[in-house]
Amino acid sequence: CQALPKNLLFQLLGLSIAILSTVTHYGLHFTLIRDISLESNCYRVIHHAAFYFGICLSMTLILAALLSSTATVRESQRLTAMGFFCFALAFCGLLPAVCWIYTHGTEVEDSMMDVYDLVYEEVRRNISSFRKHELAAIHEAFLCCGKHSPFGNTVNVERKTCPPGQAHGAGQDCLREIQRFLKKHMDFVFMLLGVTVGFTV
């Protein structure tokens, strides 16, 4: 009976990881950057890999918890062994994920900011009129306005693409806002995975 609350906890952790993966995959901020990014940018690969890894991990945890619960009720050694195997599999997936976030978290940040830089500079040089809509969408999603550019005056770009009411110089620098948003998100992911590792051990 004591194992049942623990199994419920693992089901909740698995469900939390599934929800977080879905929010990361379908959230406005992430899908906007994904749709704008070029094929050569690594963000698309990271975006899809994070979603599928998170869903697989959550399903493994939920399955392990269900197998353990059933094994406890039926007192089945076979189901217990299968449950432990699923927990071991989840643990083997969790450790590399936590290590990757800790050591390569800046890759996601850099790839997102590269997308913004590309769109911003193309709008500044009037290369593509379609990019103005993309830049305006980023400004609206991240509630920011332009960036500090060493390549020339950016007032015209910001006047055309910033949300209403954010005058030049009054809005938040978008590179900083993207960085701040992503840091909060990655900290939450790191904390959730760390808690899951702890309970799995």
GROMACS .gro file of C-alpha atoms in nm:
model
  201
    1CYS     CA    1   0.000   0.000   0.000
    2GLN     CA    2   0.291   0.236   0.067
    3ALA     CA    3   0.402   0.199  -0.296
    4LEU     CA    4   0.072   0.330  -0.433
    5PRO     CA    5   0.124   0.699  -0.333
    6LYS     CA    6   0.475   0.684  -0.482
    7ASN     CA    7   0.336   0.544  -0.806
    8LEU     CA    8   0.077   0.821  -0.813
    9LEU     CA    9   0.361   1.072  -0.773
   10PHE     CA   10   0.540   0.922  -1.073
   11GLN     CA   11   0.220   0.941  -1.277
   12LEU     CA   12   0.191   1.310  -1.187
   13LEU     CA   13   0.558   1.369  -1.278
   14GLY     CA   14   0.507   1.189  -1.610
   15LEU     CA   15   0.194   1.394  -1.679
   16SER     CA   16   0.381   1.716  -1.589
   17ILE     CA   17   0.661   1.632  -1.833
   18ALA     CA   18   0.404   1.555  -2.104
   19ILE     CA   19   0.228   1.890  -2.046
   20LEU     CA   20   0.558   2.080  -2.042
   21SER     CA   21   0.669   1.907  -2.365
   22THR     CA   22   0.339   1.995  -2.532
   23VAL     CA   23   0.356   2.358  -2.418
   24THR     CA   24   0.715   2.380  -2.543
   25HIS     CA   25   0.622   2.230  -2.879
   26TYR     CA   26   0.298   2.419  -2.943
   27GLY     CA   27   0.356   2.738  -2.742
   28LEU     CA   28   0.337   3.063  -2.938
   29HIS     CA   29   0.691   3.179  -2.862
   30PHE     CA   30   0.850   2.851  -2.969
   31THR     CA   31   0.638   2.782  -3.279
   32LEU     CA   32   0.690   3.137  -3.402
   33ILE     CA   33   1.068   3.103  -3.391
   34ARG     CA   34   1.049   2.751  -3.538
   35ASP     CA   35   0.840   2.860  -3.836
   36ILE     CA   36   1.069   3.154  -3.911
   37SER     CA   37   1.400   2.973  -3.863
   38LEU     CA   38   1.598   2.855  -4.164
   39GLU     CA   39   1.669   2.489  -4.234
   40SER     CA   40   2.035   2.548  -4.149
   41ASN     CA   41   1.945   2.672  -3.800
   42CYS     CA   42   1.964   2.395  -3.537
   43TYR     CA   43   1.658   2.525  -3.352
   44ARG     CA   44   1.411   2.313  -3.554
   45VAL     CA   45   1.599   1.994  -3.469
   46ILE     CA   46   1.618   2.082  -3.099
   47HIS     CA   47   1.250   2.184  -3.096
   48HIS     CA   48   1.127   1.852  -3.238
   49ALA     CA   49   1.376   1.637  -3.043
   50ALA     CA   50   1.273   1.798  -2.712
   51PHE     CA   51   0.905   1.727  -2.779
   52TYR     CA   52   0.945   1.362  -2.877
   53PHE     CA   53   1.194   1.295  -2.597
   54GLY     CA   54   0.961   1.453  -2.340
   55ILE     CA   55   0.659   1.253  -2.458
   56CYS     CA   56   0.855   0.925  -2.459
   57LEU     CA   57   0.995   0.999  -2.114
   58SER     CA   58   0.654   1.085  -1.971
   59MET     CA   59   0.496   0.770  -2.118
   60THR     CA   60   0.779   0.558  -1.974
   61LEU     CA   61   0.728   0.706  -1.627
   62ILE     CA   62   0.350   0.661  -1.640
   63LEU     CA   63   0.388   0.303  -1.764
   64ALA     CA   64   0.641   0.228  -1.489
   65ALA     CA   65   0.407   0.366  -1.226
   66LEU     CA   66   0.109   0.170  -1.362
   67LEU     CA   67   0.309  -0.153  -1.378
   68SER     CA   68   0.435  -0.102  -1.021
   69SER     CA   69   0.083  -0.033  -0.895
   70THR     CA   70  -0.055  -0.341  -1.064
   71ALA     CA   71   0.238  -0.550  -0.939
   72THR     CA   72   0.172  -0.433  -0.582
   73VAL     CA   73  -0.197  -0.522  -0.601
   74ARG     CA   74  -0.144  -0.858  -0.771
   75GLU     CA   75   0.187  -0.934  -0.600
   76SER     CA   76   0.338  -1.024  -0.937
   77GLN     CA   77   0.715  -1.052  -0.963
   78ARG     CA   78   0.702  -1.030  -1.342
   79LEU     CA   79   0.514  -0.699  -1.336
   80THR     CA   80   0.750  -0.571  -1.066
   81ALA     CA   81   1.049  -0.654  -1.285
   82MET     CA   82   0.888  -0.480  -1.584
   83GLY     CA   83   0.817  -0.176  -1.366
   84PHE     CA   84   1.178  -0.159  -1.247
   85PHE     CA   85   1.297  -0.195  -1.608
   86CYS     CA   86   1.081   0.104  -1.710
   87PHE     CA   87   1.216   0.308  -1.417
   88ALA     CA   88   1.572   0.217  -1.519
   89LEU     CA   89   1.495   0.314  -1.878
   90ALA     CA   90   1.352   0.649  -1.763
   91PHE     CA   91   1.655   0.710  -1.542
   92CYS     CA   92   1.892   0.638  -1.833
   93GLY     CA   93   1.703   0.898  -2.037
   94LEU     CA   94   1.677   1.156  -1.759
   95LEU     CA   95   2.047   1.179  -1.675
   96PRO     CA   96   2.167   1.269  -2.028
   97ALA     CA   97   1.877   1.516  -2.062
   98VAL     CA   98   1.970   1.698  -1.741
   99CYS     CA   99   2.337   1.702  -1.840
  100TRP     CA  100   2.254   1.831  -2.190
  101ILE     CA  101   2.040   2.115  -2.054
  102TYR     CA  102   2.316   2.210  -1.809
  103THR     CA  103   2.600   2.201  -2.065
  104HIS     CA  104   2.424   2.296  -2.392
  105GLY     CA  105   2.139   2.520  -2.275
  106THR     CA  106   2.300   2.818  -2.447
  107GLU     CA  107   2.268   2.648  -2.788
  108VAL     CA  108   1.891   2.688  -2.777
  109GLU     CA  109   1.927   3.049  -2.668
  110ASP     CA  110   2.182   3.127  -2.940
  111SER     CA  111   1.974   2.963  -3.213
  112MET     CA  112   1.663   3.162  -3.113
  113MET     CA  113   1.856   3.489  -3.106
  114ASP     CA  114   2.014   3.404  -3.444
  115VAL     CA  115   1.665   3.377  -3.591
  116TYR     CA  116   1.574   3.719  -3.454
  117ASP     CA  117   1.901   3.873  -3.577
  118LEU     CA  118   1.845   3.734  -3.927
  119VAL     CA  119   1.489   3.864  -3.953
  120TYR     CA  120   1.578   4.200  -3.802
  121GLU     CA  121   1.873   4.263  -4.036
  122GLU     CA  122   1.672   4.162  -4.344
  123VAL     CA  123   1.399   4.409  -4.248
  124ARG     CA  124   1.657   4.680  -4.177
  125ARG     CA  125   1.811   4.632  -4.523
  126ASN     CA  126   1.467   4.605  -4.692
  127ILE     CA  127   1.551   4.263  -4.834
  128SER     CA  128   1.206   4.115  -4.773
  129SER     CA  129   0.872   4.280  -4.704
  130PHE     CA  130   0.736   3.951  -4.569
  131ARG     CA  131   0.998   3.961  -4.294
  132LYS     CA  132   0.831   4.276  -4.154
  133HIS     CA  133   0.525   4.070  -4.059
  134GLU     CA  134   0.747   3.804  -3.900
  135LEU     CA  135   0.942   4.065  -3.705
  136ALA     CA  136   0.620   4.233  -3.590
  137ALA     CA  137   0.489   3.894  -3.473
  138ILE     CA  138   0.806   3.835  -3.268
  139HIS     CA  139   0.780   4.182  -3.113
  140GLU     CA  140   0.417   4.119  -3.022
  141ALA     CA  141   0.479   3.770  -2.880
  142PHE     CA  142   0.780   3.864  -2.667
  143LEU     CA  143   0.647   4.213  -2.580
  144CYS     CA  144   0.970   4.374  -2.693
  145CYS     CA  145   1.084   4.633  -2.944
  146GLY     CA  146   1.396   4.610  -3.160
  147LYS     CA  147   1.753   4.574  -3.048
  148HIS     CA  148   2.071   4.774  -3.015
  149SER     CA  149   2.239   4.745  -3.354
  150PRO     CA  150   2.593   4.862  -3.437
  151PHE     CA  151   2.509   4.866  -3.809
  152GLY     CA  152   2.309   5.183  -3.827
  153ASN     CA  153   1.989   5.362  -3.731
  154THR     CA  154   1.705   5.128  -3.636
  155VAL     CA  155   1.426   5.381  -3.573
  156ASN     CA  156   1.250   5.306  -3.905
  157VAL     CA  157   1.250   4.932  -3.840
  158GLU     CA  158   1.108   4.971  -3.492
  159ARG     CA  159   0.845   5.224  -3.600
  160LYS     CA  160   0.712   4.976  -3.860
  161THR     CA  161   0.730   4.655  -3.655
  162CYS     CA  162   0.695   4.737  -3.285
  163PRO     CA  163   0.361   4.704  -3.100
  164PRO     CA  164   0.160   5.026  -3.063
  165GLY     CA  165   0.262   5.237  -2.766
  166GLN     CA  166   0.622   5.122  -2.760
  167ALA     CA  167   0.818   5.416  -2.887
  168HIS     CA  168   1.182   5.396  -2.988
  169GLY     CA  169   1.397   5.349  -2.681
  170ALA     CA  170   1.099   5.277  -2.456
  171GLY     CA  171   1.058   4.911  -2.551
  172GLN     CA  172   1.255   4.620  -2.419
  173ASP     CA  173   1.553   4.494  -2.620
  174CYS     CA  174   1.426   4.177  -2.792
  175LEU     CA  175   1.749   3.984  -2.758
  176ARG     CA  176   1.737   4.034  -2.382
  177GLU     CA  177   1.368   3.946  -2.369
  178ILE     CA  178   1.423   3.625  -2.565
  179GLN     CA  179   1.714   3.540  -2.337
  180ARG     CA  180   1.510   3.613  -2.024
  181PHE     CA  181   1.207   3.416  -2.143
  182LEU     CA  182   1.414   3.114  -2.240
  183LYS     CA  183   1.615   3.119  -1.915
  184LYS     CA  184   1.295   3.101  -1.710
  185HIS     CA  185   1.165   2.816  -1.924
  186MET     CA  186   1.490   2.619  -1.915
  187ASP     CA  187   1.521   2.668  -1.538
  188PHE     CA  188   1.174   2.520  -1.495
  189VAL     CA  189   1.257   2.226  -1.725
  190PHE     CA  190   1.584   2.165  -1.539
  191MET     CA  191   1.407   2.175  -1.202
  192LEU     CA  192   1.131   1.934  -1.313
  193LEU     CA  193   1.379   1.686  -1.460
  194GLY     CA  194   1.601   1.716  -1.151
  195VAL     CA  195   1.308   1.638  -0.919
  196THR     CA  196   1.213   1.343  -1.140
  197VAL     CA  197   1.572   1.210  -1.127
  198GLY     CA  198   1.570   1.240  -0.748
  199PHE     CA  199   1.244   1.048  -0.707
  200THR     CA  200   1.350   0.787  -0.964
  201VAL     CA  201   1.666   0.716  -0.764
   0.00000   0.00000   0.00000
